[in-house]
mmCIF file of C-alpha atoms in Angstrom:
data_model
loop_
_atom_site.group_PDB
_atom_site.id
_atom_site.type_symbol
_atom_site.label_atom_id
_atom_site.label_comp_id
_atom_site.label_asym_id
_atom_site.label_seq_id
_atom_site.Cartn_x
_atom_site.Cartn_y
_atom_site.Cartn_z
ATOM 1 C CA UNK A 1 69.090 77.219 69.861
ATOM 2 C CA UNK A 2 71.667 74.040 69.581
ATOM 3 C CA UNK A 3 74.591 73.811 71.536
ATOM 4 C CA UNK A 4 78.125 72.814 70.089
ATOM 5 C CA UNK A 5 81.826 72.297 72.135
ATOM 6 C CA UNK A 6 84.601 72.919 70.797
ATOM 7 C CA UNK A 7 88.491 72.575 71.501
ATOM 8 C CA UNK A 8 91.375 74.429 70.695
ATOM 9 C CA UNK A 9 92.677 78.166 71.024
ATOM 10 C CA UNK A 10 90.207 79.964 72.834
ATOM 11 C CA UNK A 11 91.118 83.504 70.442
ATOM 12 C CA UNK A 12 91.434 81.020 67.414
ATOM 13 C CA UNK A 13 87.886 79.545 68.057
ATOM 14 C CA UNK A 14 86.042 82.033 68.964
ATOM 15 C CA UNK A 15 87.029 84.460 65.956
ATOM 16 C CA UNK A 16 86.546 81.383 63.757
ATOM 17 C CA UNK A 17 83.226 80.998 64.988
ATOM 18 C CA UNK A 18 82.165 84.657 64.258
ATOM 19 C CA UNK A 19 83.402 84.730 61.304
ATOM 20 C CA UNK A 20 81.725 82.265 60.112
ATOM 21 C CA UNK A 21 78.196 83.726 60.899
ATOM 22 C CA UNK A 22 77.054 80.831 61.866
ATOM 23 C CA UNK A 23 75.535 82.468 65.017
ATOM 24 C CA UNK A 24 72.245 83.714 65.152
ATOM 25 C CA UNK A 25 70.028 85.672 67.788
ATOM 26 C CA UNK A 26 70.096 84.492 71.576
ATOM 27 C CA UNK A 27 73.261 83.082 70.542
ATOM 28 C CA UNK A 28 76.230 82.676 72.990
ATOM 29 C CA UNK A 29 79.692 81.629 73.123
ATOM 30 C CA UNK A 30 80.667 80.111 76.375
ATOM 31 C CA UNK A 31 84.125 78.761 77.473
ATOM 32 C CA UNK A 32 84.583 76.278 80.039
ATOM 33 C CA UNK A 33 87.236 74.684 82.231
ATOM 34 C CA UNK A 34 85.156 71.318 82.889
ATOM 35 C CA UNK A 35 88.154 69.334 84.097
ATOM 36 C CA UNK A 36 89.427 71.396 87.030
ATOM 37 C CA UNK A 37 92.756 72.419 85.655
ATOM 38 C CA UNK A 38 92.320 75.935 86.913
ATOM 39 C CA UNK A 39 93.621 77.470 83.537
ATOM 40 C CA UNK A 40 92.856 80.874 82.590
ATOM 41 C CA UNK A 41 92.675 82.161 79.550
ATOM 42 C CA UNK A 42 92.243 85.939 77.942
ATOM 43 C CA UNK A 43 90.020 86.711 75.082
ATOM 44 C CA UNK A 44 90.980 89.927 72.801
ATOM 45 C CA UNK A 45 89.370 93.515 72.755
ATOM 46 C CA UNK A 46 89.091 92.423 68.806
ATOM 47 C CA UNK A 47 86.880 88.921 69.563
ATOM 48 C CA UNK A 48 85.250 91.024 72.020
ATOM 49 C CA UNK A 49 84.329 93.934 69.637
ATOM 50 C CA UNK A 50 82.926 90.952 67.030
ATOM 51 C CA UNK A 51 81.050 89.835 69.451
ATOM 52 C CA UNK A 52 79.840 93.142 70.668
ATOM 53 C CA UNK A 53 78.908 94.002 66.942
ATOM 54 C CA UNK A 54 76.629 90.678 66.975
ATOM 55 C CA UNK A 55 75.111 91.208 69.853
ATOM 56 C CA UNK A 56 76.037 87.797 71.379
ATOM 57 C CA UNK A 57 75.736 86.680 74.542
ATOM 58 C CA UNK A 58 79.152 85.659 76.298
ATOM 59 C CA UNK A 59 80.073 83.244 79.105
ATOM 60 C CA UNK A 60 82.929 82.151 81.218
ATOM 61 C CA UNK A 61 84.067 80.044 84.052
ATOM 62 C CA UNK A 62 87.104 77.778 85.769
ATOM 63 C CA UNK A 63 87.973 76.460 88.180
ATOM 64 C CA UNK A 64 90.476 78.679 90.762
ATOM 65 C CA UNK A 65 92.874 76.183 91.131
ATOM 66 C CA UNK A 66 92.735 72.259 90.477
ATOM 67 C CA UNK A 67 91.403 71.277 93.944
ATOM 68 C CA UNK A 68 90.955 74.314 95.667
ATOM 69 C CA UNK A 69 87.411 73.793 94.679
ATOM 70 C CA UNK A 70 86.435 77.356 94.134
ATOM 71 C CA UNK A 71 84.218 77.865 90.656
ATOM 72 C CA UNK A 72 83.915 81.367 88.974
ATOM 73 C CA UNK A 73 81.524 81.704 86.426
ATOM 74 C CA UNK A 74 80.990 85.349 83.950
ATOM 75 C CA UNK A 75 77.785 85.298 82.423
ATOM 76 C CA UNK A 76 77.355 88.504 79.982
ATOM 77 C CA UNK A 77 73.919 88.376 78.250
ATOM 78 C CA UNK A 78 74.806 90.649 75.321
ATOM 79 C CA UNK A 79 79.159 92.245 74.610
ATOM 80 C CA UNK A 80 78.680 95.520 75.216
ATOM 81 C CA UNK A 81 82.051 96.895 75.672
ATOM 82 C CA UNK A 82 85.352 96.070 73.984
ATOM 83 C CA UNK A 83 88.238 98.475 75.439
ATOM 84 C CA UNK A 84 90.583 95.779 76.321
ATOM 85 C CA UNK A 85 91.181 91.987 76.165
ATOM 86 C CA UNK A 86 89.151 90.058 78.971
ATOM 87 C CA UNK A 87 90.521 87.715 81.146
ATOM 88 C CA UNK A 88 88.592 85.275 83.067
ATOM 89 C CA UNK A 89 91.151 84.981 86.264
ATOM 90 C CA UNK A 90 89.773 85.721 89.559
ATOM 91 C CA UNK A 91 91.809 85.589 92.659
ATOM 92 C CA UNK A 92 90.890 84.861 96.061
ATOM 93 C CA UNK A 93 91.792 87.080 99.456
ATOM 94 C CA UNK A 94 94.220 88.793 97.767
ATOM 95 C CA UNK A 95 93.178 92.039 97.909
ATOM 96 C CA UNK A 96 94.964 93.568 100.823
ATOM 97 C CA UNK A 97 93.478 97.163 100.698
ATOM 98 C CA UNK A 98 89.934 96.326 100.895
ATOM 99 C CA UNK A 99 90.656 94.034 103.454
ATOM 100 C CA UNK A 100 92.506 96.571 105.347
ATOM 101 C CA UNK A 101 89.119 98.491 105.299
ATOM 102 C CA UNK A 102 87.101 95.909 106.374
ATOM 103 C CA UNK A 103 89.167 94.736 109.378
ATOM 104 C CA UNK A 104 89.619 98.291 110.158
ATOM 105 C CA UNK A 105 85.870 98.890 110.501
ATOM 106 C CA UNK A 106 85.697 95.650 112.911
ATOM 107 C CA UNK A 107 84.975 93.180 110.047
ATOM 108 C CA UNK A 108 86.938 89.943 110.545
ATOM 109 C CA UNK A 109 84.748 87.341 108.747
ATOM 110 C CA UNK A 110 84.774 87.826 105.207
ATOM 111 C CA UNK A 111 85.840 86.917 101.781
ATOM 112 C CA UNK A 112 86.858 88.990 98.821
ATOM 113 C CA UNK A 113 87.067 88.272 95.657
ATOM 114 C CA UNK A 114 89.214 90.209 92.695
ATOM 115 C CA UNK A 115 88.939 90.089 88.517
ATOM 116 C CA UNK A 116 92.031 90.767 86.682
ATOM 117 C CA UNK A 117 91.319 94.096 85.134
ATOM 118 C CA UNK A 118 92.026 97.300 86.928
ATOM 119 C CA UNK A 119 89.464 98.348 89.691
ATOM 120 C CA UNK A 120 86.713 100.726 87.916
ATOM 121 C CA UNK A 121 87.269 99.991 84.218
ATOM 122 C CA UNK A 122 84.188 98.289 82.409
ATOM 123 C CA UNK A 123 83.840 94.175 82.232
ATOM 124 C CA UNK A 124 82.531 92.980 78.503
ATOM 125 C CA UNK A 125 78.765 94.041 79.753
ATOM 126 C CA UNK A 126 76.881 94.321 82.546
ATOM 127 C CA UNK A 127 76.449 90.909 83.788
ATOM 128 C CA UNK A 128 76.417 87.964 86.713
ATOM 129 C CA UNK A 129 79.840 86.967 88.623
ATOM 130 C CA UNK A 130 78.968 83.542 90.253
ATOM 131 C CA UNK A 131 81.314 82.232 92.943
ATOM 132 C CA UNK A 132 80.543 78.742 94.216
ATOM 133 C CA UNK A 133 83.262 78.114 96.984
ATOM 134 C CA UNK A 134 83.868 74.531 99.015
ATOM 135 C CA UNK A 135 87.313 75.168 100.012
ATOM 136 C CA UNK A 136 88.026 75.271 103.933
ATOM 137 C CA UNK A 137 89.035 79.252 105.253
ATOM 138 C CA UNK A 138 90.133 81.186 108.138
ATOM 139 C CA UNK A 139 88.308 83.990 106.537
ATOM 140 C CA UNK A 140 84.297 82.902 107.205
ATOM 141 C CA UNK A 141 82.735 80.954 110.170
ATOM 142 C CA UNK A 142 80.349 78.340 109.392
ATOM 143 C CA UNK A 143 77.937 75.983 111.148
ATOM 144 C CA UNK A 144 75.242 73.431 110.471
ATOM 145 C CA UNK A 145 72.445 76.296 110.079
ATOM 146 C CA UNK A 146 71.395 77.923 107.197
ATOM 147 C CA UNK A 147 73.188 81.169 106.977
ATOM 148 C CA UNK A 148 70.204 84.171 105.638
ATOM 149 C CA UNK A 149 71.255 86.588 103.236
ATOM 150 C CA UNK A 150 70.629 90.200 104.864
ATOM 151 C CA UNK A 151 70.870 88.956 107.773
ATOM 152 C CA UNK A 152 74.014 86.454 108.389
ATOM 153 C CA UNK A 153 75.676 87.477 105.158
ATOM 154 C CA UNK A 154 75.934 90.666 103.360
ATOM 155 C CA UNK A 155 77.775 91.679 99.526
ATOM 156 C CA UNK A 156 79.589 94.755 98.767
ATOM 157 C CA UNK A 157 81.509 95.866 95.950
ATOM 158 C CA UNK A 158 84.963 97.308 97.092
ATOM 159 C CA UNK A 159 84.729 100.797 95.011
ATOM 160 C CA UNK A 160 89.078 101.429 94.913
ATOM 161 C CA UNK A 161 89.155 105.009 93.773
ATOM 162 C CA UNK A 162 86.939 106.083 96.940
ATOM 163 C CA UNK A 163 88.114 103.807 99.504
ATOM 164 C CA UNK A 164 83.934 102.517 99.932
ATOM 165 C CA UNK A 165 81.555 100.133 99.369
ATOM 166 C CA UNK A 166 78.930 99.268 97.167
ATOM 167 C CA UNK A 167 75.720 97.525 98.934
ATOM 168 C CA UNK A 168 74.164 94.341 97.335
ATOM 169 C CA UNK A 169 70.820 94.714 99.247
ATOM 170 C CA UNK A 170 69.002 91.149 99.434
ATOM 171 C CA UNK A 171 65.742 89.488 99.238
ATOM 172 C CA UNK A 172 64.488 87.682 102.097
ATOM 173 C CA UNK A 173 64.247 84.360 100.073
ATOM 174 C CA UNK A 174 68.206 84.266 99.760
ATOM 175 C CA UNK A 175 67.825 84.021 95.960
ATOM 176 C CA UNK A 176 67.807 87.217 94.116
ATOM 177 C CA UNK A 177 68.859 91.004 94.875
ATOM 178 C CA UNK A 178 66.451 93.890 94.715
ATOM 179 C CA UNK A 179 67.275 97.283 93.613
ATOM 180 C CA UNK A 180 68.451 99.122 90.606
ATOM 181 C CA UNK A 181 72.033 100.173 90.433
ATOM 182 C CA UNK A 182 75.019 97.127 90.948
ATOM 183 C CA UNK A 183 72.110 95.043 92.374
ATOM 184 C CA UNK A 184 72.728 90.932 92.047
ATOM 185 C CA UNK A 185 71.539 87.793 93.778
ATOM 186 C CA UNK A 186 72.769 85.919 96.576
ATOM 187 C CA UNK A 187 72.001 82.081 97.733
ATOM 188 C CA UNK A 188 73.951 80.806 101.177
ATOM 189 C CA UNK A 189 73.823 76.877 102.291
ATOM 190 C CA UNK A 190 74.468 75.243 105.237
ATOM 191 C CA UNK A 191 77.708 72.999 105.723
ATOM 192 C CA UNK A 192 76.218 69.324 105.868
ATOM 193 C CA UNK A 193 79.163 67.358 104.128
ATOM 194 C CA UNK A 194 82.094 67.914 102.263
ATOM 195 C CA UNK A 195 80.645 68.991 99.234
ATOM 196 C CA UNK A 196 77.571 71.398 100.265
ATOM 197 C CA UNK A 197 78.803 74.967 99.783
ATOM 198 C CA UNK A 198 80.615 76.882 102.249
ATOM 199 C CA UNK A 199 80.144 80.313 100.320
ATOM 200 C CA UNK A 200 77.862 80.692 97.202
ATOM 201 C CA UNK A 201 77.547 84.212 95.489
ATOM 202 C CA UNK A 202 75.739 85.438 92.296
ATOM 203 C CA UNK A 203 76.618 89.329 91.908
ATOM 204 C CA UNK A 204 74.594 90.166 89.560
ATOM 205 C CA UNK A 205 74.399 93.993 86.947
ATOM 206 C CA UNK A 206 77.955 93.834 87.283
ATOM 207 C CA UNK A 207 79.561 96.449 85.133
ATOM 208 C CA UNK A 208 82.815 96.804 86.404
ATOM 209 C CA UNK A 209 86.080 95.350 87.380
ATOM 210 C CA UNK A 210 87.269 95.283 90.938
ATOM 211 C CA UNK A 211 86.798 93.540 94.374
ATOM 212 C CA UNK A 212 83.472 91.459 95.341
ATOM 213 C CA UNK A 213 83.202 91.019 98.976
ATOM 214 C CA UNK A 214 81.097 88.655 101.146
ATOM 215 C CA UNK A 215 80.731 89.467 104.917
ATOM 216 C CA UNK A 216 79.706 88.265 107.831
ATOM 217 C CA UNK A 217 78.586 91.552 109.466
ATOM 218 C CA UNK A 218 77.183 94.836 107.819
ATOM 219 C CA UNK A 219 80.028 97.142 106.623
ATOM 220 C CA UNK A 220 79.077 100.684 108.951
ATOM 221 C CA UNK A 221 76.982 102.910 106.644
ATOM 222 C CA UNK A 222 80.297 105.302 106.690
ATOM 223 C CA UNK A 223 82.028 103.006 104.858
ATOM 224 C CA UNK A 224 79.230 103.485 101.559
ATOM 225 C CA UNK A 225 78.991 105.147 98.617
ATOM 226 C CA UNK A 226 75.278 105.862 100.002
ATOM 227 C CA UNK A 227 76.577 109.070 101.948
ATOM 228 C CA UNK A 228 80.171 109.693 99.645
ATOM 229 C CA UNK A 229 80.880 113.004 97.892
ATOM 230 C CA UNK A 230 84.038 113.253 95.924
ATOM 231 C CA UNK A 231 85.200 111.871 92.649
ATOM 232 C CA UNK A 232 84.833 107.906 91.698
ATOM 233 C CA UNK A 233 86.422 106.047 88.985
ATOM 234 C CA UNK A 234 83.776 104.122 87.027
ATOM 235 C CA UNK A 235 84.358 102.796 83.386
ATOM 236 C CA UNK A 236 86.266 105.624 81.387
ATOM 237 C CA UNK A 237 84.937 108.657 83.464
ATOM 238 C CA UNK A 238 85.923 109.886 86.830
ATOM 239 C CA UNK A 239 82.203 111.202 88.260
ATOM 240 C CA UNK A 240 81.476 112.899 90.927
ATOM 241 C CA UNK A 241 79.303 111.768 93.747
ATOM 242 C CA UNK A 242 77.507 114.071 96.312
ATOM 243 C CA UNK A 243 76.111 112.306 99.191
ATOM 244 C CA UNK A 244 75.961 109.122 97.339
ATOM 245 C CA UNK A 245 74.596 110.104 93.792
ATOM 246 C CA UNK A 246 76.292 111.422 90.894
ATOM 247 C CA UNK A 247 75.702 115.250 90.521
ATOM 248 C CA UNK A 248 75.440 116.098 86.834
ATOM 249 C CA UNK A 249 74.271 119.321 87.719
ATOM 250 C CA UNK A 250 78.082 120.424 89.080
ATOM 251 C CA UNK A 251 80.813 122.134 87.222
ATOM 252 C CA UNK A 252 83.321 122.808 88.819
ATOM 253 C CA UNK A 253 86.761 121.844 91.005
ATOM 254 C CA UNK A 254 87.358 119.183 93.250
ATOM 255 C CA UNK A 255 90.514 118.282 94.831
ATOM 256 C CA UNK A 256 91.458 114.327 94.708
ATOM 257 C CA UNK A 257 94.780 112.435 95.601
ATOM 258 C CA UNK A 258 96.498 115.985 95.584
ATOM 259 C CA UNK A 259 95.325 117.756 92.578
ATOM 260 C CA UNK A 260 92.500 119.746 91.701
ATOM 261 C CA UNK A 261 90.331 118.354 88.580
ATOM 262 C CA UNK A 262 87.901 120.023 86.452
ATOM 263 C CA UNK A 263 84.682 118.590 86.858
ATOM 264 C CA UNK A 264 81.887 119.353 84.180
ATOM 265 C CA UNK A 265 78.354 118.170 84.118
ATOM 266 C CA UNK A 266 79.015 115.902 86.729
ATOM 267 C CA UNK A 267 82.521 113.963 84.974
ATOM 268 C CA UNK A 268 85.976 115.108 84.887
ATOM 269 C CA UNK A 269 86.646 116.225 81.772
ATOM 270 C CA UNK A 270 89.916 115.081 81.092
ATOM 271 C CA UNK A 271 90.029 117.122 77.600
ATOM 272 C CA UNK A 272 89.996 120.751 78.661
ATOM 273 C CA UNK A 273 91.960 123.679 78.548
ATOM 274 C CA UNK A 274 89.951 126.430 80.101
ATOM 275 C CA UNK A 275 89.544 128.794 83.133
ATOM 276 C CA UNK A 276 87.020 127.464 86.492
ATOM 277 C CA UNK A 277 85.991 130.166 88.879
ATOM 278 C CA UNK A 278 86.707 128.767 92.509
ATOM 279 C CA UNK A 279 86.535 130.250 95.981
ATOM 280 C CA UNK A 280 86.712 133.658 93.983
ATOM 281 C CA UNK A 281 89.657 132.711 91.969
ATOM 282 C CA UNK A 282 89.905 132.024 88.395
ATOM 283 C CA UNK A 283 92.230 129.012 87.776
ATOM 284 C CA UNK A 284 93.919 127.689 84.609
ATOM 285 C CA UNK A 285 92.752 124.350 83.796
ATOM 286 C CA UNK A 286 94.832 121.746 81.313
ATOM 287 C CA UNK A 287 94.440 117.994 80.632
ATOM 288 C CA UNK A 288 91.290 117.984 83.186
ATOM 289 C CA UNK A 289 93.547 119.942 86.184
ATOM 290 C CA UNK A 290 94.295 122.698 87.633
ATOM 291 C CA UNK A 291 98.255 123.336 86.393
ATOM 292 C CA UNK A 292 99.523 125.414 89.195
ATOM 293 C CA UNK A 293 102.987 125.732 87.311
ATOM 294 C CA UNK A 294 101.161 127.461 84.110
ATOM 295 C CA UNK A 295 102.058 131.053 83.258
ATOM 296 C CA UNK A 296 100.668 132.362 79.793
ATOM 297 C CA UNK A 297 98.030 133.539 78.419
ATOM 298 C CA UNK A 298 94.108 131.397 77.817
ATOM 299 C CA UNK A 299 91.098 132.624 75.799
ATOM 300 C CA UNK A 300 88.141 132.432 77.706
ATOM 301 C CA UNK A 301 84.728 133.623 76.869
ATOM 302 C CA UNK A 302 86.344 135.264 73.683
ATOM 303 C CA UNK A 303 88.722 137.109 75.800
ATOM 304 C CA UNK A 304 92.758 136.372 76.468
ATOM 305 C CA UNK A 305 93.636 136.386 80.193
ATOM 306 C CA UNK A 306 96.872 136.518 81.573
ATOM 307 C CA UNK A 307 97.724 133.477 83.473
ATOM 308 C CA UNK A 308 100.550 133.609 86.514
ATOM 309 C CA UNK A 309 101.153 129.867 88.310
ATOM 310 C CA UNK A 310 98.113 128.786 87.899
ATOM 311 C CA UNK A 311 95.400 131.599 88.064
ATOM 312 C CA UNK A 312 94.366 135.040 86.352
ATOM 313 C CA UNK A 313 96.405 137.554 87.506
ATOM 314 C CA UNK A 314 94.429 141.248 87.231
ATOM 315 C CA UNK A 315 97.861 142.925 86.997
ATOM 316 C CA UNK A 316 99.543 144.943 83.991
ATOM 317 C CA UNK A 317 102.361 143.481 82.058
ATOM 318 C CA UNK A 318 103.949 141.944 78.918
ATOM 319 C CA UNK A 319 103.421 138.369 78.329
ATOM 320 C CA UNK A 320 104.909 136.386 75.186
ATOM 321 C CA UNK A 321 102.576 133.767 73.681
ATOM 322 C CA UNK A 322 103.543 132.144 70.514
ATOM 323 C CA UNK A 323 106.363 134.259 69.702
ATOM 324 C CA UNK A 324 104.847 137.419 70.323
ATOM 325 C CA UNK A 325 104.878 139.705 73.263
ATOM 326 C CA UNK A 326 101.536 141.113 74.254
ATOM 327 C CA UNK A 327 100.248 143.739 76.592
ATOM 328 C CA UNK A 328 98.077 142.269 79.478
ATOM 329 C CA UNK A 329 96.187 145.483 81.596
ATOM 330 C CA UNK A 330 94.029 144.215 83.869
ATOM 331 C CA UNK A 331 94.545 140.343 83.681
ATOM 332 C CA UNK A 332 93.794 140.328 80.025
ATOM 333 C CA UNK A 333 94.787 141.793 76.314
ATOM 334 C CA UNK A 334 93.887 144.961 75.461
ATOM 335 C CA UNK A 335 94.461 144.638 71.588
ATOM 336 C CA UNK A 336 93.609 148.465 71.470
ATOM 337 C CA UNK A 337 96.434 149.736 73.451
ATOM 338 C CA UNK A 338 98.845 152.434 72.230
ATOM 339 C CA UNK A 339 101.747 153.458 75.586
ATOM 340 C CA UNK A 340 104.577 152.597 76.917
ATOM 341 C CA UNK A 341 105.178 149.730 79.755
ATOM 342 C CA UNK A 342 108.083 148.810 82.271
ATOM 343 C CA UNK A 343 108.720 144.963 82.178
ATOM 344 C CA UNK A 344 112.057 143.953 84.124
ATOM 345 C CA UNK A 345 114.671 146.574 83.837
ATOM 346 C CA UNK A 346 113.565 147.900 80.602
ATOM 347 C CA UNK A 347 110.400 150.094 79.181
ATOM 348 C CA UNK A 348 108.728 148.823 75.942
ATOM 349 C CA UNK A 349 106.535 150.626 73.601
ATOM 350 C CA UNK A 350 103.667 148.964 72.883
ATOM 351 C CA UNK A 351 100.724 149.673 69.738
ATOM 352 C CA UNK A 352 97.965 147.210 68.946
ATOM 353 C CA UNK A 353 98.459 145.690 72.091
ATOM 354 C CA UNK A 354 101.123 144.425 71.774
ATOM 355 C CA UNK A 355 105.102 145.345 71.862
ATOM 356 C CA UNK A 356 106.189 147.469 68.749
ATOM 357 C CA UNK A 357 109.683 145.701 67.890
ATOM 358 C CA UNK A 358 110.005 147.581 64.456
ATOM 359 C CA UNK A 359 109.021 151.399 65.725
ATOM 360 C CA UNK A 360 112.422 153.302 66.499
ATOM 361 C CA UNK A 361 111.206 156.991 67.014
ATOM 362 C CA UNK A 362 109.768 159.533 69.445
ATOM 363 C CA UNK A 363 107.127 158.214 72.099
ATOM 364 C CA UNK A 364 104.769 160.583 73.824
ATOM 365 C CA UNK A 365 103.966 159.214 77.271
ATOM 366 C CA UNK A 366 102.409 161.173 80.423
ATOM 367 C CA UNK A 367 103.341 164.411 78.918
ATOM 368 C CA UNK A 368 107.156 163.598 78.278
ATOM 369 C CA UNK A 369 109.077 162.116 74.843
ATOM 370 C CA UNK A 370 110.662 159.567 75.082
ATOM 371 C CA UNK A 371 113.317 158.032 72.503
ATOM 372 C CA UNK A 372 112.318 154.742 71.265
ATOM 373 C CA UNK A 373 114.639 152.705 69.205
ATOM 374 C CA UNK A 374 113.381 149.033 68.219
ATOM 375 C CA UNK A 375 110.659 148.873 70.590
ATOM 376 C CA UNK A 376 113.096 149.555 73.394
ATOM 377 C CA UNK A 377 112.857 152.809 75.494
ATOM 378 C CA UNK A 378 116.569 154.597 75.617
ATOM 379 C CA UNK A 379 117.390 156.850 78.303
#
């Protein structure tokens, strides 16, 4: 593998270089800020998606801002994902939620650190954030001893849609992360001189965008996603968690930031138009929610049911679906249905199930005649 730089536009480059196919295997396109100038720079879901076809391996880094002395650095070892453009600005502290959290739950030394893409959606692959940090802060408290991963500092990813925290559990050797699921590593130093370290992180399996937080004290264990159940936002699905692993064995509703979504298999499914059984109630669901303003009717199980804000309605009545009016007994169609049926002020006759607009005649009904004339029931 041989190693080239290159200057100019970063989009301009990089699709030149792809293009070209003058990459092979283990290959990887990385773009640097070497001179401090704390410039940012996006890369498109199209470069992305080349590189993603390739297979290449991506990396990133800058400086924060020239002489703030804070150094990000992306590594992604293969592009898996190309849903947007990627930006490589990370911001520092600014992330006034998640530190309302922490300081609520009696954590005042920490640092958090945010990526430019909305909280939840996917980075270009699951990969390393590296945060090397020198800069003087109010934030963390330092002293002349080696601070221990585990047990001095701690890492957490600040999960938005929930309100919690991922854990970064920690070796005891401060230089790698064990686990399985948004695991990393973590290395701490000791302040010496002006240039050792105050902070150094490696989050490693990062998949998504979002906060990165360092702390000084362990976030209470009712602050995790280790004991959440509700619904999370993570990459293009909205899950669903029940005591801190996602349930793909529920269907079903859940109620989140006021509205109740369908949840099947364990995801919201976003797509549907059906009916969900809940606390005995069968409820119309549209674009993934339950629509309590719906009235109409919704085939089901090969059956039409009649639909009244929100819900099935087991009543008898007339409803009008795609510009016909229909004869609902018992919540739902009855396409076999020959009488006569009040609806408002008026009585309608009603054959095949549904109202008889061309029949003018006599009507037998519960052992009187009745004059019908267009459907409509004279007296």
């Amino acid at each position: 593998m041989s190693n080239k730089e290159v200057d100019g536009d970063v989009n301009s480059v990089i699709s030149e270089i792809v293009d070209k196919d003058i990459l092979g295997e283990q290959s990887f396109i990385d773009v640097d800020d070497d001179i401090g100038t704390g410039e940012t720079y996006t890369v498109s879901k199209e470069n992305l998606q080349k590189m993603k076809n390739k297979k290449l391996m991506f990396e990133s880094g800058y400086e924060l801002e020239q002489g703030k002395r804070l150094r990000v650095s992306y590594q992604f070892p293969v592009v898996t994902n190309a849903d947007s453009d990627f930006s490589n600005k990370l911001s520092k502290n600014t992330d006034s939620t998640a530190a309302g959290v922490l300081e609520g739950a009696g954590i005042k030394n920490y640092e958090t650190f945010t990526t430019s893409g909305e909280s939840g959606s996917l980075l270009p692959g699951n990969g390393k954030i590296g945060i090397s940090d020198y800069a003087e802060t109010s934030k963390m408290q330092f002293s002349s001893q080696l601070l221990e991963s585990g047990k001095d500092l701690f890492g957490y990813y600040y999960n938005a849609s929930t309100g919690r925290f991922v854990k970064y559990d920690t070796d005891k050797n401060n230089e790698q992360f064990s686990g399985t699921a948004n695991t990393g590593d973590w290395l701490n130093f000791k302040l010496l001189y002006e240039y050792t370290y105050r902070t150094y992180a490696s989050f490693k399996d990062c998949d998504y965008h979002g906060t990165y937080v360092i702390t000084q004290k362990e976030i209470p264990a009712s602050l995790l996603m280790d004991t959440y159940t509700g619904l999370s936002h993570e990459g293009n699905d909205w899950v669903y968690y029940n005591n801190g692993k996602i349930d793909t064995s529920y269907t079903g509703l859940y109620k989140y930031n006021g509205s109740w979504w369908y949840v099947r298999n364990g995801k919201v499914d976003l797509k549907s138009t059906t009916l969900c059984k809940y606390n005995g109630s069968w409820w119309f669901v549209s674009g993934g929610k339950v629509n309590f303003g719906a009235t109409g009717l919704c085939k089901y199980n090969g059956v039409w049911w009649y639909i009244n804000s929100g819900k099935v309605s087991f009543t008898t009545t007339l409803c009008k679906y795609n510009g016909t009016w229909w004869y609902i007994e018992n919540g739902k169609i009855n396409f076999n249905k020959t009488t006569l049926v009040k609806y408002g002020s008026n009585w309608y006759a009603v054959a095949g199930g549904k109202v008889a607009w061309n029949y003018s005649g006599n009507f037998n009904y519960n052992g009187g005649t009745f004059r019908v004339v267009n459907g409509v029931v004279k007296f």
